[in-house]
XYZ file of C-alpha atoms in Angstrom:
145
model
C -8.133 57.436 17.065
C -5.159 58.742 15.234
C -1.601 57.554 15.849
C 0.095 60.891 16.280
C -0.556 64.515 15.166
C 0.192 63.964 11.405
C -1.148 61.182 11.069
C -4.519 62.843 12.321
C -3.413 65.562 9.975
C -3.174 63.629 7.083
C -5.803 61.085 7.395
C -8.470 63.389 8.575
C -8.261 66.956 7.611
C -6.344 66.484 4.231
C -8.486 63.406 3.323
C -11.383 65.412 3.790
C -10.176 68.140 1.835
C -9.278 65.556 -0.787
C -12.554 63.896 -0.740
C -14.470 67.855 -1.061
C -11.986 68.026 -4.672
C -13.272 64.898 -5.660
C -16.527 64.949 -4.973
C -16.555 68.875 -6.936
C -14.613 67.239 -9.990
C -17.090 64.428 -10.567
C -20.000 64.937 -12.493
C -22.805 63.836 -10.283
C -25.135 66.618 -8.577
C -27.812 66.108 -6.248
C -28.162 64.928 -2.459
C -26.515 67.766 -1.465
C -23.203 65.205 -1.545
C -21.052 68.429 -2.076
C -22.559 70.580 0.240
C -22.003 67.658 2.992
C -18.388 67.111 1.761
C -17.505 70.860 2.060
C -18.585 70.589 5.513
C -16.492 67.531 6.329
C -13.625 69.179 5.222
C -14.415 72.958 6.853
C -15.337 70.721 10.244
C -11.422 69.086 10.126
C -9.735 72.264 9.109
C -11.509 74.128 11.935
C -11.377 72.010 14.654
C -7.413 70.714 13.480
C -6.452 73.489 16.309
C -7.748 71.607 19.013
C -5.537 68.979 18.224
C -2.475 70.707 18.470
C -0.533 70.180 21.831
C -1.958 73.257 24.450
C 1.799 74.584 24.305
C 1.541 75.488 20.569
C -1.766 76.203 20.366
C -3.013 79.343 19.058
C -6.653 81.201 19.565
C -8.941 81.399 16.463
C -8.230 85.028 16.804
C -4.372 84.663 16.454
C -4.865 82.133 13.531
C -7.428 84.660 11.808
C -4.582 87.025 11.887
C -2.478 84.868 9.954
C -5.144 83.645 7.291
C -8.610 85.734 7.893
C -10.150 82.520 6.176
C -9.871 80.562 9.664
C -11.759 82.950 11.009
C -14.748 83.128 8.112
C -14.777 78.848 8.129
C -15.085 79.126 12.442
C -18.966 80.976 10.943
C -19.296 78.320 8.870
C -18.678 75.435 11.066
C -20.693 77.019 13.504
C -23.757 77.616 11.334
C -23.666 74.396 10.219
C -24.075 73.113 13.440
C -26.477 75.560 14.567
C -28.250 76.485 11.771
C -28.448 80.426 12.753
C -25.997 82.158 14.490
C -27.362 84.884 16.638
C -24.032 85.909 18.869
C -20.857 88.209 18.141
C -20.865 89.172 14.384
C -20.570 86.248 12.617
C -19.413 86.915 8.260
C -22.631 84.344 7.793
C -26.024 84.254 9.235
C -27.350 81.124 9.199
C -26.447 77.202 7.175
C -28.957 78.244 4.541
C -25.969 80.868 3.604
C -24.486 77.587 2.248
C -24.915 75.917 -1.066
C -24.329 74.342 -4.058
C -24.534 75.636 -7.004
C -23.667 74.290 -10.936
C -22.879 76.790 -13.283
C -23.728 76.186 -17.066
C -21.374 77.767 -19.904
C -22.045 78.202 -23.729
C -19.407 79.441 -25.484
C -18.871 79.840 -29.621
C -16.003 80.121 -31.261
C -14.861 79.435 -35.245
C -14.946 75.481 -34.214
C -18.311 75.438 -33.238
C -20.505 75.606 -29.531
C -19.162 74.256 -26.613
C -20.478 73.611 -23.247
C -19.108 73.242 -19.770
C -20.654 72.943 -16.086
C -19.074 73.538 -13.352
C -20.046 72.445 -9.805
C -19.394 74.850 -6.320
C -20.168 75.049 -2.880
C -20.975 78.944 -2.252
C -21.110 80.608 1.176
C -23.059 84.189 1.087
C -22.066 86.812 3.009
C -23.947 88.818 5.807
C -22.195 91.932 3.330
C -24.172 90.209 0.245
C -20.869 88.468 -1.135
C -20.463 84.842 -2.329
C -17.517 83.394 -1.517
C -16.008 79.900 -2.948
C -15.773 77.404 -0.450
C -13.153 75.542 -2.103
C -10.777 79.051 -2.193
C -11.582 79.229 1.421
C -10.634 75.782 2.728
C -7.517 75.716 0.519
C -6.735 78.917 2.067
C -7.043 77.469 5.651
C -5.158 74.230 4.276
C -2.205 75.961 3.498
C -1.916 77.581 6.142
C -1.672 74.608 8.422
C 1.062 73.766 6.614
């Protein structure tokens, strides 16, 4: 599929990644086309470890140790795929746990009103916190490298 490990790196997991920031910086909502690009990118960076060659490759548990991020995007992965996650104790309960949200800001200064939105993909917590799924894939990102 891929010609060697970097390659696969590269053209997979960090153009997913890429294509999850673009998708986030443009200014079209709707279709859930965030949501599914998030995903993409958490599905690559997850499952990156199972490309590695068996005599460098670590457990999720040993790479959770080194960023506890790998370990929160193995729930989301998995609830993606399986909607509700009903073994171990998974940090999210079920894919409904992730979203999209836009955030609308007024702000006034001497100038005048201004007005920004923002676009995110949120993942709730099973301990009621939202996390940003962008700050958890970069987190994951970097640590691959």
């Amino acid at each position: 599929m891929f010609d060697d490990l970097v390659a696969y790196f590269y053209e997979n997991v960090v153009a997913s990644y890429n294509a999850f920031s673009g998708a986030l910086k443009n200014n079209v909502s709707g279709m859930s086309k965030d949501l599914r690009a998030a995903i993409n990118s958490a599905t690559a960076l997850y499952h990156f470890r199972e490309h590695i060659p068996r005599i460098h490759q670590k457990t999720r548990k040993e790479l959770a140790k080194k960023c506890p991020d790998y370990d929160l995007l193995g729930d989301i992965v998995n609830a993606a795929k399986h909607r509700a996650l009903t073994r171990g104790n998974p940090q999210v309960s079920s894919a409904n746990d992730i979203f999209e949200q836009v955030v609308f800001t007024k702000y006034r200064d001497e100038e005048g009103e201004y007005f920004s939105s923002e676009k995110t993909v949120l993942v709730k917590l099973k301990d009621n916190s939202d996390r940003n799924m962008q700050e958890i894939l970069t987190n994951v990102l970097t640590m691959w490298f």
